[in-house]
CSV table of N, CA and C in Angstrom, one decimal:
chain,number,residue,atom,x,y,z
A,1,MET,N,38.4,-82.6,41.3
A,1,MET,CA,38.2,-82.6,39.9
A,1,MET,C,37.6,-81.1,39.7
A,2,ALA,N,38.2,-80.7,38.7
A,2,ALA,CA,37.7,-79.2,38.5
A,2,ALA,C,36.5,-79.1,37.7
A,3,THR,N,35.4,-78.2,38.2
A,3,THR,CA,34.0,-78.2,37.6
A,3,THR,C,33.8,-76.9,36.9
A,4,LYS,N,34.6,-75.9,37.0
A,4,LYS,CA,34.1,-74.6,36.5
A,4,LYS,C,35.2,-74.2,35.5
A,5,VAL,N,35.0,-73.3,34.5
A,5,VAL,CA,35.9,-72.8,33.6
A,5,VAL,C,37.2,-72.3,34.2
A,6,ARG,N,36.8,-71.4,35.3
A,6,ARG,CA,38.0,-70.6,35.9
A,6,ARG,C,39.0,-71.6,36.5
A,7,ASP,N,38.7,-72.8,36.7
A,7,ASP,CA,39.8,-73.9,37.4
A,7,ASP,C,40.6,-74.3,36.4
A,8,ILE,N,40.3,-74.2,35.1
A,8,ILE,CA,41.3,-74.8,33.9
A,8,ILE,C,41.7,-73.7,32.9
A,9,MET,N,41.1,-72.4,32.9
A,9,MET,CA,41.4,-71.5,31.8
A,9,MET,C,42.7,-71.0,32.0
A,10,THR,N,43.3,-70.5,30.8
A,10,THR,CA,44.6,-69.7,30.9
A,10,THR,C,44.2,-68.3,31.1
A,11,GLY,N,44.5,-67.9,32.4
A,11,GLY,CA,44.3,-66.5,32.7
A,11,GLY,C,45.1,-65.5,32.1
A,12,SER,N,44.8,-64.4,32.2
A,12,SER,CA,45.4,-63.1,31.8
A,12,SER,C,45.9,-63.3,30.2
A,13,PRO,N,45.0,-63.5,29.5
A,13,PRO,CA,45.4,-63.8,28.1
A,13,PRO,C,46.0,-62.5,27.5
A,14,THR,N,46.9,-62.8,26.4
A,14,THR,CA,47.4,-61.8,25.8
A,14,THR,C,46.5,-61.2,24.8
A,15,SER,N,46.3,-59.8,24.8
A,15,SER,CA,45.4,-59.1,23.9
A,15,SER,C,46.3,-58.1,23.2
A,16,VAL,N,45.8,-57.9,21.8
A,16,VAL,CA,46.6,-57.2,20.9
A,16,VAL,C,45.8,-56.2,20.2
A,17,SER,N,46.3,-54.9,19.9
A,17,SER,CA,45.5,-54.0,19.1
A,17,SER,C,45.4,-54.5,17.8
A,18,PRO,N,44.2,-54.2,17.2
A,18,PRO,CA,43.9,-54.6,15.8
A,18,PRO,C,45.0,-53.8,14.7
A,19,GLU,N,45.6,-53.0,15.2
A,19,GLU,CA,46.5,-52.2,14.2
A,19,GLU,C,48.0,-52.6,14.4
A,20,LEU,N,48.3,-53.7,15.1
A,20,LEU,CA,49.4,-54.3,15.2
A,20,LEU,C,49.8,-55.1,14.0
A,21,ASP,N,51.0,-55.0,13.4
A,21,ASP,CA,51.3,-55.9,12.2
A,21,ASP,C,51.6,-57.2,12.7
A,22,ILE,N,51.4,-58.1,11.7
A,22,ILE,CA,51.4,-59.6,12.0
A,22,ILE,C,52.8,-60.0,12.6
A,23,VAL,N,53.9,-59.4,12.3
A,23,VAL,CA,55.3,-59.8,12.5
A,23,VAL,C,55.3,-59.7,14.0
A,24,THR,N,55.0,-58.4,14.4
A,24,THR,CA,55.1,-58.1,15.7
A,24,THR,C,54.2,-59.0,16.7
A,25,VAL,N,53.1,-59.6,16.2
A,25,VAL,CA,52.0,-60.5,17.1
A,25,VAL,C,52.8,-61.9,16.8
A,26,ALA,N,53.3,-62.2,15.8
A,26,ALA,CA,54.0,-63.7,16.0
A,26,ALA,C,55.2,-63.7,16.7
A,27,ARG,N,55.9,-62.6,16.8
A,27,ARG,CA,57.1,-62.7,17.9
A,27,ARG,C,56.4,-62.7,19.2
A,28,ALA,N,55.4,-62.1,19.5
A,28,ALA,CA,55.0,-61.9,20.9
A,28,ALA,C,54.5,-63.3,21.2
A,29,MET,N,53.9,-64.0,20.3
A,29,MET,CA,53.3,-65.3,20.4
A,29,MET,C,54.6,-66.4,20.7
A,30,ARG,N,55.7,-66.1,19.9
A,30,ARG,CA,56.9,-67.1,20.0
A,30,ARG,C,57.3,-66.7,21.4
A,31,ASP,N,57.6,-65.5,21.8
A,31,ASP,CA,58.2,-65.1,23.1
A,31,ASP,C,57.3,-65.6,24.2
A,32,GLU,N,56.1,-65.5,24.2
A,32,GLU,CA,55.3,-65.8,25.2
A,32,GLU,C,54.8,-67.4,25.1
A,33,ASP,N,55.3,-68.0,24.3
A,33,ASP,CA,54.9,-69.4,24.0
A,33,ASP,C,53.4,-69.7,24.0
A,34,ILE,N,52.7,-69.0,23.2
A,34,ILE,CA,51.3,-69.1,23.2
A,34,ILE,C,50.8,-69.4,21.8
A,35,GLY,N,49.6,-69.9,21.7
A,35,GLY,CA,49.2,-70.1,20.2
A,35,GLY,C,48.1,-69.4,19.9
A,36,ALA,N,47.4,-68.6,20.7
A,36,ALA,CA,46.3,-67.4,20.2
A,36,ALA,C,46.6,-66.4,21.0
A,37,VAL,N,45.8,-65.3,20.5
A,37,VAL,CA,45.9,-63.9,21.3
A,37,VAL,C,44.6,-63.3,20.9
A,38,LEU,N,44.0,-62.7,21.8
A,38,LEU,CA,42.7,-61.9,21.7
A,38,LEU,C,43.0,-60.6,21.0
A,39,VAL,N,42.2,-60.3,20.1
A,39,VAL,CA,42.2,-58.9,19.4
A,39,VAL,C,41.3,-58.1,20.0
A,40,ALA,N,41.6,-56.8,20.5
A,40,ALA,CA,40.9,-56.0,21.5
A,40,ALA,C,41.3,-54.6,21.3
A,41,GLU,N,40.3,-53.7,21.5
A,41,GLU,CA,40.5,-52.2,21.8
A,41,GLU,C,39.9,-52.0,23.2
A,42,GLY,N,40.8,-51.8,24.1
A,42,GLY,CA,40.5,-51.5,25.5
A,42,GLY,C,39.8,-53.0,25.9
A,43,ASP,N,38.7,-52.9,26.6
A,43,ASP,CA,38.0,-54.1,27.0
A,43,ASP,C,37.1,-54.7,25.9
A,44,ASP,N,37.0,-54.2,24.7
A,44,ASP,CA,36.2,-54.5,23.7
A,44,ASP,C,37.0,-55.6,22.9
A,45,LEU,N,36.4,-56.9,23.2
A,45,LEU,CA,37.0,-58.1,22.4
A,45,LEU,C,36.5,-58.1,20.9
A,46,LEU,N,37.4,-57.9,20.0
A,46,LEU,CA,37.1,-57.8,18.4
A,46,LEU,C,37.2,-59.2,17.9
A,47,GLY,N,38.0,-59.9,18.2
A,47,GLY,CA,38.4,-61.3,17.6
A,47,GLY,C,39.5,-62.0,18.2
A,48,LEU,N,39.9,-63.2,17.5
A,48,LEU,CA,40.9,-64.1,17.9
A,48,LEU,C,41.7,-64.5,16.8
A,49,VAL,N,43.1,-64.5,17.2
A,49,VAL,CA,44.1,-65.0,16.1
A,49,VAL,C,44.9,-66.0,16.6
A,50,THR,N,44.9,-67.1,15.8
A,50,THR,CA,45.9,-68.2,16.3
A,50,THR,C,47.2,-68.4,15.3
A,51,ASP,N,48.0,-69.1,15.8
A,51,ASP,CA,49.4,-69.2,15.1
A,51,ASP,C,49.1,-69.8,13.7
A,52,ARG,N,48.0,-70.6,13.5
A,52,ARG,CA,47.6,-71.1,12.3
A,52,ARG,C,47.0,-70.0,11.3
A,53,ASP,N,46.3,-69.1,12.0
A,53,ASP,CA,45.7,-68.1,11.1
A,53,ASP,C,46.9,-66.9,10.7
A,54,LEU,N,47.9,-67.0,11.5
A,54,LEU,CA,49.3,-66.1,11.0
A,54,LEU,C,49.9,-66.9,9.8
A,55,VAL,N,49.7,-68.0,9.6
A,55,VAL,CA,50.2,-68.9,8.6
A,55,VAL,C,49.3,-68.8,7.4
A,56,ILE,N,48.1,-69.2,7.6
A,56,ILE,CA,47.2,-69.5,6.5
A,56,ILE,C,46.6,-68.1,6.0
A,57,ARG,N,46.1,-67.2,6.9
A,57,ARG,CA,45.5,-65.9,6.2
A,57,ARG,C,46.5,-64.9,6.2
A,58,GLY,N,47.8,-64.9,6.8
A,58,GLY,CA,48.7,-63.9,6.8
A,58,GLY,C,49.7,-64.1,5.7
A,59,LEU,N,50.6,-65.0,6.1
A,59,LEU,CA,52.0,-65.4,5.3
A,59,LEU,C,51.5,-65.8,3.9
A,60,ALA,N,50.7,-67.0,4.0
A,60,ALA,CA,50.1,-67.6,2.5
A,60,ALA,C,49.5,-66.7,1.5
A,61,ALA,N,48.9,-65.6,2.2
A,61,ALA,CA,48.1,-64.6,1.4
A,61,ALA,C,49.2,-63.6,0.5
A,62,GLY,N,50.3,-63.7,1.0
A,62,GLY,CA,51.4,-63.0,0.3
A,62,GLY,C,51.4,-61.4,0.8
A,63,GLY,N,52.1,-60.6,0.1
A,63,GLY,CA,52.3,-59.3,0.7
A,63,GLY,C,53.2,-59.2,1.8
A,64,ASP,N,53.3,-58.0,2.2
A,64,ASP,CA,54.5,-57.6,3.3
A,64,ASP,C,53.7,-57.9,4.7
A,65,PRO,N,54.3,-59.0,5.4
A,65,PRO,CA,53.7,-59.2,6.8
A,65,PRO,C,54.0,-58.1,7.7
A,66,ALA,N,55.0,-57.3,7.5
A,66,ALA,CA,55.2,-56.1,8.4
A,66,ALA,C,54.2,-55.3,8.3
A,67,GLN,N,53.5,-55.3,7.0
A,67,GLN,CA,52.5,-54.1,6.8
A,67,GLN,C,51.1,-54.5,7.0
A,68,ALA,N,50.9,-55.9,7.0
A,68,ALA,CA,49.4,-56.4,7.2
A,68,ALA,C,49.2,-56.3,8.8
A,69,ARG,N,48.0,-55.9,9.0
A,69,ARG,CA,47.4,-55.6,10.2
A,69,ARG,C,46.8,-56.9,10.9
A,70,ILE,N,47.0,-57.1,12.2
A,70,ILE,CA,46.3,-58.3,12.8
A,70,ILE,C,44.9,-58.3,12.8
A,71,GLY,N,44.4,-57.0,12.8
A,71,GLY,CA,42.7,-57.0,13.0
A,71,GLY,C,42.2,-57.6,11.6
A,72,GLY,N,42.8,-57.5,10.5
A,72,GLY,CA,42.5,-58.2,9.1
A,72,GLY,C,42.4,-59.8,9.3
A,73,LEU,N,43.3,-60.4,10.0
A,73,LEU,CA,43.4,-61.8,10.3
A,73,LEU,C,42.3,-62.5,11.4
A,74,ALA,N,41.9,-61.5,12.2
A,74,ALA,CA,41.2,-61.9,13.4
A,74,ALA,C,40.0,-62.6,12.9
A,75,SER,N,39.6,-63.8,13.5
A,75,SER,CA,38.4,-64.6,13.4
A,75,SER,C,37.3,-63.8,14.5
A,76,SER,N,36.1,-63.7,13.8
A,76,SER,CA,35.1,-63.2,14.8
A,76,SER,C,34.9,-64.3,16.1
A,77,VAL,N,34.7,-63.7,17.0
A,77,VAL,CA,34.3,-64.5,18.2
A,77,VAL,C,32.9,-65.0,18.2
A,78,THR,N,32.6,-66.2,18.0
A,78,THR,CA,31.2,-66.7,17.9
A,78,THR,C,30.6,-67.1,19.2
A,79,ALA,N,31.4,-67.4,20.3
A,79,ALA,CA,31.1,-67.8,21.4
A,79,ALA,C,32.0,-67.1,22.5
A,80,THR,N,31.4,-66.9,23.8
A,80,THR,CA,32.3,-66.9,24.9
A,80,THR,C,31.7,-67.4,26.0
A,81,ILE,N,32.3,-67.6,27.0
A,81,ILE,CA,32.0,-68.4,28.3
A,81,ILE,C,32.3,-67.5,29.4
A,82,GLY,N,31.6,-67.6,30.7
A,82,GLY,CA,32.1,-67.0,31.8
A,82,GLY,C,32.9,-67.9,32.7
A,83,PRO,N,33.6,-67.4,33.5
A,83,PRO,CA,34.5,-68.1,34.4
A,83,PRO,C,33.9,-69.2,35.4
A,84,ASP,N,32.5,-68.9,35.8
A,84,ASP,CA,31.8,-69.7,36.7
A,84,ASP,C,30.9,-70.6,36.1
A,85,ASP,N,31.0,-70.8,34.6
A,85,ASP,CA,30.4,-71.6,33.9
A,85,ASP,C,31.0,-73.1,33.9
A,86,SER,N,30.2,-74.0,33.7
A,86,SER,CA,30.7,-75.4,34.0
A,86,SER,C,31.5,-75.8,32.7
A,87,LEU,N,32.3,-76.8,33.1
A,87,LEU,CA,33.2,-77.5,32.0
A,87,LEU,C,32.4,-78.1,30.9
A,88,ASP,N,31.1,-78.6,31.3
A,88,ASP,CA,30.3,-79.2,30.2
A,88,ASP,C,29.7,-78.2,29.4
A,89,LYS,N,29.3,-77.0,29.9
A,89,LYS,CA,28.7,-76.0,29.0
A,89,LYS,C,29.9,-75.6,28.0
A,90,ALA,N,31.2,-75.4,28.6
A,90,ALA,CA,32.3,-75.1,27.8
A,90,ALA,C,32.4,-76.0,26.7
A,91,ALA,N,32.3,-77.5,26.8
A,91,ALA,CA,32.4,-78.6,25.9
A,91,ALA,C,31.2,-78.5,24.9
A,92,GLN,N,30.1,-78.2,25.3
A,92,GLN,CA,28.7,-78.1,24.6
A,92,GLN,C,29.0,-76.9,23.4
A,93,LEU,N,29.3,-75.8,24.0
A,93,LEU,CA,29.6,-74.4,23.2
A,93,LEU,C,30.7,-74.9,22.2
A,94,MET,N,31.8,-75.6,22.4
A,94,MET,CA,32.9,-75.9,21.5
A,94,MET,C,32.3,-76.6,20.4
A,95,ARG,N,31.5,-77.7,20.7
A,95,ARG,CA,30.9,-78.7,19.9
A,95,ARG,C,30.1,-78.0,19.0
A,96,GLU,N,29.0,-77.0,19.6
A,96,GLU,CA,27.9,-76.5,18.7
A,96,GLU,C,28.5,-75.4,17.8
A,97,ARG,N,29.6,-74.8,18.1
A,97,ARG,CA,30.2,-73.7,17.2
A,97,ARG,C,31.3,-74.0,16.5
A,98,SER,N,31.7,-75.4,16.9
A,98,SER,CA,33.0,-76.0,16.0
A,98,SER,C,34.3,-75.0,16.2
A,99,VAL,N,34.5,-74.6,17.5
A,99,VAL,CA,35.7,-73.9,17.8
A,99,VAL,C,36.5,-74.6,18.7
A,100,ARG,N,37.8,-74.4,18.8
A,100,ARG,CA,38.7,-74.8,19.7
A,100,ARG,C,39.2,-74.2,21.0
A,101,ARG,N,38.7,-72.8,20.9
A,101,ARG,CA,39.1,-71.9,21.9
A,101,ARG,C,38.0,-71.1,22.2
A,102,LEU,N,37.5,-70.7,23.6
A,102,LEU,CA,36.6,-69.9,24.0
A,102,LEU,C,37.2,-68.7,24.8
A,103,PRO,N,37.0,-67.5,24.4
A,103,PRO,CA,37.3,-66.4,25.3
A,103,PRO,C,36.6,-66.5,26.5
A,104,VAL,N,37.2,-66.3,27.8
A,104,VAL,CA,36.3,-66.2,29.1
A,104,VAL,C,36.1,-64.8,29.1
A,105,LEU,N,35.0,-64.2,29.4
A,105,LEU,CA,34.5,-62.9,29.8
A,105,LEU,C,34.0,-62.8,31.3
A,106,GLU,N,34.3,-61.8,32.1
A,106,GLU,CA,33.7,-61.4,33.3
A,106,GLU,C,33.3,-60.0,33.4
A,107,ASP,N,32.2,-59.8,33.4
A,107,ASP,CA,31.6,-58.1,33.3
A,107,ASP,C,32.0,-57.6,32.1
A,108,GLY,N,31.9,-58.6,31.0
A,108,GLY,CA,32.2,-58.0,29.6
A,108,GLY,C,33.6,-57.9,29.2
A,109,ARG,N,34.7,-58.1,30.2
A,109,ARG,CA,36.1,-58.1,29.9
A,109,ARG,C,36.8,-59.5,29.6
A,110,PRO,N,37.6,-59.5,28.7
A,110,PRO,CA,38.3,-60.9,28.6
A,110,PRO,C,39.3,-61.0,29.8
A,111,ILE,N,39.2,-62.2,30.5
A,111,ILE,CA,39.9,-62.6,31.6
A,111,ILE,C,40.7,-63.9,31.5
A,112,GLY,N,40.4,-64.7,30.1
A,112,GLY,CA,41.2,-65.8,30.1
A,112,GLY,C,40.6,-66.5,28.7
A,113,ILE,N,41.3,-67.6,28.5
A,113,ILE,CA,40.8,-68.4,27.4
A,113,ILE,C,40.9,-69.9,27.7
A,114,VAL,N,39.9,-70.7,27.4
A,114,VAL,CA,39.6,-72.2,27.5
A,114,VAL,C,39.8,-72.7,26.3
A,115,SER,N,40.6,-73.8,26.4
A,115,SER,CA,40.9,-74.4,24.8
A,115,SER,C,40.4,-75.9,25.0
A,116,ILE,N,40.1,-76.6,23.9
A,116,ILE,CA,39.7,-78.1,23.9
A,116,ILE,C,40.8,-78.8,24.4
A,117,GLY,N,42.2,-78.4,24.4
A,117,GLY,CA,43.2,-79.1,25.1
A,117,GLY,C,43.0,-78.9,26.6
A,118,ASP,N,42.4,-77.7,27.1
A,118,ASP,CA,42.3,-77.6,28.6
A,118,ASP,C,41.2,-78.6,29.1
A,119,LEU,N,40.2,-78.8,28.3
A,119,LEU,CA,39.2,-79.6,28.6
A,119,LEU,C,39.5,-80.9,28.7
A,120,ALA,N,40.1,-81.4,27.6
A,120,ALA,CA,40.5,-82.8,27.5
A,120,ALA,C,41.4,-83.2,28.5
A,121,GLY,N,42.4,-82.2,29.0
A,121,GLY,CA,43.2,-82.4,29.9
A,121,GLY,C,42.7,-82.8,31.3
A,122,GLU,N,41.7,-82.1,31.6
A,122,GLU,CA,41.0,-82.3,32.7
A,122,GLU,C,39.8,-83.3,32.6
A,123,ARG,N,39.1,-83.4,31.6
A,123,ARG,CA,38.1,-84.4,31.7
A,123,ARG,C,37.9,-85.0,30.4
A,124,ASP,N,38.8,-86.1,30.1
A,124,ASP,CA,38.9,-86.8,28.8
A,124,ASP,C,37.9,-87.4,28.4
A,125,ALA,N,37.0,-87.6,29.5
A,125,ALA,CA,35.6,-88.4,29.2
A,125,ALA,C,34.6,-87.5,28.7
A,126,VAL,N,34.8,-86.2,28.5
A,126,VAL,CA,33.6,-85.4,27.9
A,126,VAL,C,33.3,-85.7,26.8
A,127,ALA,N,32.0,-86.0,26.5
A,127,ALA,CA,31.5,-86.6,25.1
A,127,ALA,C,31.8,-85.5,24.2
A,128,GLY,N,32.2,-86.0,23.0
A,128,GLY,CA,32.1,-85.2,21.7
A,128,GLY,C,33.5,-84.7,21.5
A,129,LEU,N,34.4,-84.7,22.5
A,129,LEU,CA,35.7,-84.0,22.3
A,129,LEU,C,36.5,-84.6,21.0
A,130,ALA,N,36.4,-85.9,20.8
A,130,ALA,CA,37.0,-86.4,19.6
A,130,ALA,C,36.4,-86.0,18.4
A,131,GLU,N,35.1,-85.8,18.2
A,131,GLU,CA,34.6,-85.3,17.1
A,131,GLU,C,34.9,-83.8,16.9
A,132,LEU,N,34.9,-83.0,18.0
A,132,LEU,CA,35.2,-81.7,18.0
A,132,LEU,C,36.8,-81.6,17.3
A,133,SER,N,37.6,-82.3,17.9
A,133,SER,CA,38.9,-82.3,17.5
A,133,SER,C,39.0,-82.3,16.0
A,134,ALA,N,38.2,-83.2,15.4
A,134,ALA,CA,38.3,-83.6,14.1
A,134,ALA,C,37.4,-82.6,13.0
A,135,ALA,N,36.8,-81.6,13.7
A,135,ALA,CA,35.8,-80.8,12.9
A,135,ALA,C,36.5,-79.6,12.4
A,136,ARG,N,35.9,-79.2,11.4
A,136,ARG,CA,36.6,-77.9,10.9
A,136,ARG,C,36.1,-76.7,11.9
A,137,THR,N,37.1,-75.9,12.1
A,137,THR,CA,36.9,-74.9,13.0
A,137,THR,C,37.0,-73.3,12.4
A,138,THR,N,36.4,-72.4,12.9
A,138,THR,CA,36.7,-71.1,12.4
A,138,THR,C,37.7,-70.5,13.2
A,139,PHE,N,38.3,-70.7,14.1
A,139,PHE,CA,39.5,-70.1,14.8
A,139,PHE,C,40.1,-71.2,15.8
C-alpha cells in the first residue's frame, strides 16, 4: 500500500503561463485529458485552474474567451505538499483547506498534483474524505 504522496500523485503536471487565453488552455486540457493545470511563471507557482473554473469563472462571466487570460481565473494555492509527505497529511490538508487538489512541490518547484480522487483510490478508509467531497472548495 502506498504511504507517500509521490506514490499516488500525477507527475509532470501541465503548467501554463498566466498570459495564455482560456480557449488555448481549455484545448490543452481536452487534448491531455486532464481536469486541472497549474498556472506558473518559470518555477514560480501562481495558482491552479480547473475545468470547472473555465466554465464558471470564464465562460459564464461573458466576454470573449479568446481574449480572457487564464491568470485571471486562477485560484490561489492555499496549500502545497511535498512528495515525501504522508497520504494522511495530504488528506488532513485537503480537509482543513477544503480543497480537492494539492500541488506537489519539491525544492520549491511543482512536480505533481495529488487529488482527492488519488487519495480515495488508494486509501478509501482515510477519515473525512466523504465530508471533504461534499465541502465547498476554492479550486
